[in-house]
PDB file of C-alpha atoms in Angstrom:
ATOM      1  CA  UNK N   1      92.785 109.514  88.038  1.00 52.00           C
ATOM      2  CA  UNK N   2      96.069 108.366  88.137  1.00 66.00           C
ATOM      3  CA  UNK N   3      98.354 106.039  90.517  1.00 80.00           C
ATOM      4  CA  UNK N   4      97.783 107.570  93.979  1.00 89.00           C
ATOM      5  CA  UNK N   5     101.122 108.513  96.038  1.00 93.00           C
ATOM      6  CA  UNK N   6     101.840 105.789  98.719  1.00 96.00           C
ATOM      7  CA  UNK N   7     103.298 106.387 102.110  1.00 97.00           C
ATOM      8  CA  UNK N   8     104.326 104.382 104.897  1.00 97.00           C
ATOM      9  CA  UNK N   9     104.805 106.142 108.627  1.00 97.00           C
ATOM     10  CA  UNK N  10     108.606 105.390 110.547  1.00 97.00           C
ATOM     11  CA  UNK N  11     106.307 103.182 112.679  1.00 96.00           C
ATOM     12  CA  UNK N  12     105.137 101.562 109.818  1.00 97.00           C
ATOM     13  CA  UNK N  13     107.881 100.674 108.101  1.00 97.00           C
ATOM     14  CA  UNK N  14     109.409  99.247 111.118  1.00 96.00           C
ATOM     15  CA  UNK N  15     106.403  97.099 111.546  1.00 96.00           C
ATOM     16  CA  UNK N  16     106.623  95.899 108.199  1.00 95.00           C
ATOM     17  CA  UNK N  17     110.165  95.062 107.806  1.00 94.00           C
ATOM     18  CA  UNK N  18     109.821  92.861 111.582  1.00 94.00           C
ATOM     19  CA  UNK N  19     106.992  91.113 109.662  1.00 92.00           C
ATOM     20  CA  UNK N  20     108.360  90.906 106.498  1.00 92.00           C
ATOM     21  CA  UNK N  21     105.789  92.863 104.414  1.00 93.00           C
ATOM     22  CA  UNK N  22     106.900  93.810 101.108  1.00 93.00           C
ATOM     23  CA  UNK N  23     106.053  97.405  99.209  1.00 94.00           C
ATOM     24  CA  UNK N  24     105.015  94.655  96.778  1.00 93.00           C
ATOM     25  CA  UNK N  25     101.619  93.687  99.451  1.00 94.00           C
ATOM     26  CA  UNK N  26     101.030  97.560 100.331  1.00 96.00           C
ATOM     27  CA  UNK N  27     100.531  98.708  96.539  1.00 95.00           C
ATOM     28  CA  UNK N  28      98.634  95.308  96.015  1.00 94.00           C
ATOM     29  CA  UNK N  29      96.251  96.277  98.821  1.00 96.00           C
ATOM     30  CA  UNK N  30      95.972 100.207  97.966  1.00 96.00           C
ATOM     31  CA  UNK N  31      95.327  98.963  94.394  1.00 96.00           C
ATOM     32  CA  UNK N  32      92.443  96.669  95.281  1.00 96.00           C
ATOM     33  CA  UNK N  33      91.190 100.042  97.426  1.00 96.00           C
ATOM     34  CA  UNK N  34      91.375 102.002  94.080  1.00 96.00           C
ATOM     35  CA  UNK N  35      89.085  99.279  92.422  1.00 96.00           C
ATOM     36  CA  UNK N  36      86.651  99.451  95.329  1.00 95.00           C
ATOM     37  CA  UNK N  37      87.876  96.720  96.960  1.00 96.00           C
ATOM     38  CA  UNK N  38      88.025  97.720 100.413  1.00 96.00           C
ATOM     39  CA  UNK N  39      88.052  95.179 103.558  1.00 94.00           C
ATOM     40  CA  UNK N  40      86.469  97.647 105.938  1.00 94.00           C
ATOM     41  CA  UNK N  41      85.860 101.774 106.513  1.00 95.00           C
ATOM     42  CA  UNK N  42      86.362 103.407 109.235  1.00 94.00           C
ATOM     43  CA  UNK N  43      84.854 106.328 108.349  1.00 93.00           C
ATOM     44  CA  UNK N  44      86.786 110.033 107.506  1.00 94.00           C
ATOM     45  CA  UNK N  45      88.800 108.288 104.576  1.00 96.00           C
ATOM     46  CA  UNK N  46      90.525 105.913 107.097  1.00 97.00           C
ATOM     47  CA  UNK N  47      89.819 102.204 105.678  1.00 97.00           C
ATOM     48  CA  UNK N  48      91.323  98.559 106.973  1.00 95.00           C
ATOM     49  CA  UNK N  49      92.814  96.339 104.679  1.00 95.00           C
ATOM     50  CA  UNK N  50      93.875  92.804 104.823  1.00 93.00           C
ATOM     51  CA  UNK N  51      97.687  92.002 103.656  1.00 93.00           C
ATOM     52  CA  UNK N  52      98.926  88.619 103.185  1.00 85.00           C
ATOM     53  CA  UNK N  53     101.563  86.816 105.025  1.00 80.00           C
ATOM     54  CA  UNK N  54     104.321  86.420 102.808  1.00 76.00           C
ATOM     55  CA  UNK N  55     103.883  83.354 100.988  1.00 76.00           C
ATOM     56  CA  UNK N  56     100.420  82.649 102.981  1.00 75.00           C
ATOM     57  CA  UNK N  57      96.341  83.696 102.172  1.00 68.00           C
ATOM     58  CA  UNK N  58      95.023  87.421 103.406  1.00 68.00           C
ATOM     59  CA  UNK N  59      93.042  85.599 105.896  1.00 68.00           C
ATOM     60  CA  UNK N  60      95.398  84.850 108.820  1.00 72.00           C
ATOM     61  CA  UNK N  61      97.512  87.490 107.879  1.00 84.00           C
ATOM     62  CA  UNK N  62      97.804  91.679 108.829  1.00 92.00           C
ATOM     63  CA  UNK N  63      95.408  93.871 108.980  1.00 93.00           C
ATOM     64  CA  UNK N  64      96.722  97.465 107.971  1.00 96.00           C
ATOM     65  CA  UNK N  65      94.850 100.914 108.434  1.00 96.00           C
ATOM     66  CA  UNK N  66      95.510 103.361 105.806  1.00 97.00           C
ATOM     67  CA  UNK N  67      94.437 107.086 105.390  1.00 98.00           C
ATOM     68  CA  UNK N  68      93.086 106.901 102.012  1.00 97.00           C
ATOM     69  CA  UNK N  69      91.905 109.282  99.700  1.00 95.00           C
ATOM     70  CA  UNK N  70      91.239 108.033  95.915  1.00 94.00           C
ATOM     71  CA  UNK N  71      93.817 108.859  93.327  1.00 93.00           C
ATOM     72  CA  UNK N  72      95.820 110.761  95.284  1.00 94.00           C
ATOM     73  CA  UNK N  73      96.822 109.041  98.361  1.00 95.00           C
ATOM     74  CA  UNK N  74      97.624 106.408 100.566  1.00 97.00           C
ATOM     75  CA  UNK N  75      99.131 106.438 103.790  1.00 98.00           C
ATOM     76  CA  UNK N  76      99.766 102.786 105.356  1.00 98.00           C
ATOM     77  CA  UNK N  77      99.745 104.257 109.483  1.00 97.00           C
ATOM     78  CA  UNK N  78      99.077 101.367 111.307  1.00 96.00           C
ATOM     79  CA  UNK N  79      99.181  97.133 111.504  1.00 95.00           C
ATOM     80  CA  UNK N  80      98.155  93.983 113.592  1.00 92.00           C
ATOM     81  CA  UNK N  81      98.770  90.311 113.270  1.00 87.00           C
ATOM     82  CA  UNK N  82      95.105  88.981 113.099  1.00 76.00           C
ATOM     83  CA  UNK N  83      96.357  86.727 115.571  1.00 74.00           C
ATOM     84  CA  UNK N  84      97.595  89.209 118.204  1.00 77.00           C
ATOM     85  CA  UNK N  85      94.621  91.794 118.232  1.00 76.00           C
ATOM     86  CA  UNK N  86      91.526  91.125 117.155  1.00 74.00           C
ATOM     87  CA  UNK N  87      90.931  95.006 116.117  1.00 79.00           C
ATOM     88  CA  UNK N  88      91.716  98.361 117.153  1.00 84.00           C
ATOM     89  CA  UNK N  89      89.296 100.605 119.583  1.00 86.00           C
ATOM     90  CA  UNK N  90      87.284 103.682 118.986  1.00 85.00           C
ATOM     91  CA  UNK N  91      89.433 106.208 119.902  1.00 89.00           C
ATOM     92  CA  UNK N  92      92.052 104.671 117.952  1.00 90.00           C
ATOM     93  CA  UNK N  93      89.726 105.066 114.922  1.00 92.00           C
ATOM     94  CA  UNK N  94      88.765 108.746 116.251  1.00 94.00           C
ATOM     95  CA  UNK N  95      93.037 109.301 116.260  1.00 95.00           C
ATOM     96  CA  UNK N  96      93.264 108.098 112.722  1.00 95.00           C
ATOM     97  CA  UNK N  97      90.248 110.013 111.217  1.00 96.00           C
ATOM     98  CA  UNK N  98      91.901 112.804 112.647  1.00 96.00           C
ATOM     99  CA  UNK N  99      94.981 112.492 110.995  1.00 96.00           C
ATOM    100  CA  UNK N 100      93.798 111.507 107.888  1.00 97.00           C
ATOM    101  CA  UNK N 101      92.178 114.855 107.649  1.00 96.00           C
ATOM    102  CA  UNK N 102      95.653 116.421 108.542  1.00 95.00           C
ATOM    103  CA  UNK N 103      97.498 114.332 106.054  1.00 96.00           C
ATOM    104  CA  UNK N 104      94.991 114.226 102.973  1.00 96.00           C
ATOM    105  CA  UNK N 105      94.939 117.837 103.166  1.00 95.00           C
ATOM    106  CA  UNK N 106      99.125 118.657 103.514  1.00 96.00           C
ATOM    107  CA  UNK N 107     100.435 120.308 100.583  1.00 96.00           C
ATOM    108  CA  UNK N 108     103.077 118.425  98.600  1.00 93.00           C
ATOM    109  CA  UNK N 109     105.422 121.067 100.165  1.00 96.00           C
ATOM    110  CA  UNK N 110     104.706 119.776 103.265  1.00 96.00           C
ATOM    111  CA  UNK N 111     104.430 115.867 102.653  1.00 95.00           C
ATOM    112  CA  UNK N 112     108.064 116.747 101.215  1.00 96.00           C
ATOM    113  CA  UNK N 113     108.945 118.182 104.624  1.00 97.00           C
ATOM    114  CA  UNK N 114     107.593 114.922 106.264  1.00 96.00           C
ATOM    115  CA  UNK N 115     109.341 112.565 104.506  1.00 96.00           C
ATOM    116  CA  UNK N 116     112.545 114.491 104.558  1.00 97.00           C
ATOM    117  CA  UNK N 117     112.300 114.102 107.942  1.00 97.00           C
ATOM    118  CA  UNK N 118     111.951 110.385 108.318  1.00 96.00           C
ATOM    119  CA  UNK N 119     108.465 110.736 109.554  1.00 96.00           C
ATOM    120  CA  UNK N 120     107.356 109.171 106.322  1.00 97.00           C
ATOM    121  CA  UNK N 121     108.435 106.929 103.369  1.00 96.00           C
ATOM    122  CA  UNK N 122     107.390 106.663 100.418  1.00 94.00           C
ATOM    123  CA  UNK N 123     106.065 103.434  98.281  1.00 94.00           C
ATOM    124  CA  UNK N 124     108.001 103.395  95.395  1.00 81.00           C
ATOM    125  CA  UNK N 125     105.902 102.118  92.344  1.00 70.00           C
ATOM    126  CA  UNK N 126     107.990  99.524  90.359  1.00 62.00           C
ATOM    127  CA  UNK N 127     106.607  98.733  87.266  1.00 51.00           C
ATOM    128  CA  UNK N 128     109.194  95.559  86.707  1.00 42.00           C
ATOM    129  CA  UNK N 129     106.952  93.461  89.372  1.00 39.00           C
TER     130      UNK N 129
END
């Protein structure tokens, strides 16, 4: 298996640039996913992992959920401050196992489509960090 495709939704990426989360952090945390290391799952290949705070510990930093399937992959949907929300609710969960199983299953034609569109962004994998 190789390096699994990484994607970040529009609300994502907005998220992430107001908190100042590098692409650096999301491949870190899809990588430790890869090895098994995941924080918490949801269930229906949607999993929570921690991100750090730049320049701070995983701890009292975000909490992303990503639609992941092994591999092939990742798509970073969703993200909370540990200190603003202490997690998300069940039908949250129930909306993100539900598109995970929309958006593991796209063809590549389609994921094309959707980040043409804006709607998602992809993780480019640098190899110089």
């Amino acid at each position: 298996m190789g390096q699994p495709k990484i994607y970040k939704s529009k609300w994502f990426q907005r998220f992430a640039h107001k908190e100042g989360i590098a692409d650096a952090a999301l491949r870190e945390a899809v990588a430790r996913a890869e090895k098994g290391l995941i924080d918490a799952t949801l269930g229906g290949s949607v999993i929570k992992q921690r991100v750090a705070r730049p320049g701070q510990g995983k701890s009292g930093g975000y909490r992303t959920i990503i639609l992941f399937r092994q591999g092939e992959r990742a798509f970073f949907v969703y993200g909370f401050a540990k200190s603003a929300q202490d997690n998300i609710d069940a039908n949250d969960e129930q909306g993100f196992r539900t598109l995970a199983k929309a958006l593991l299953a796209a063809s590549d034609e389609t994921l094309a489509t959707l980040v043409k569109e804006g709607k998602y962004l992809e993780v480019e994998c640098d190899e110089q960090e």
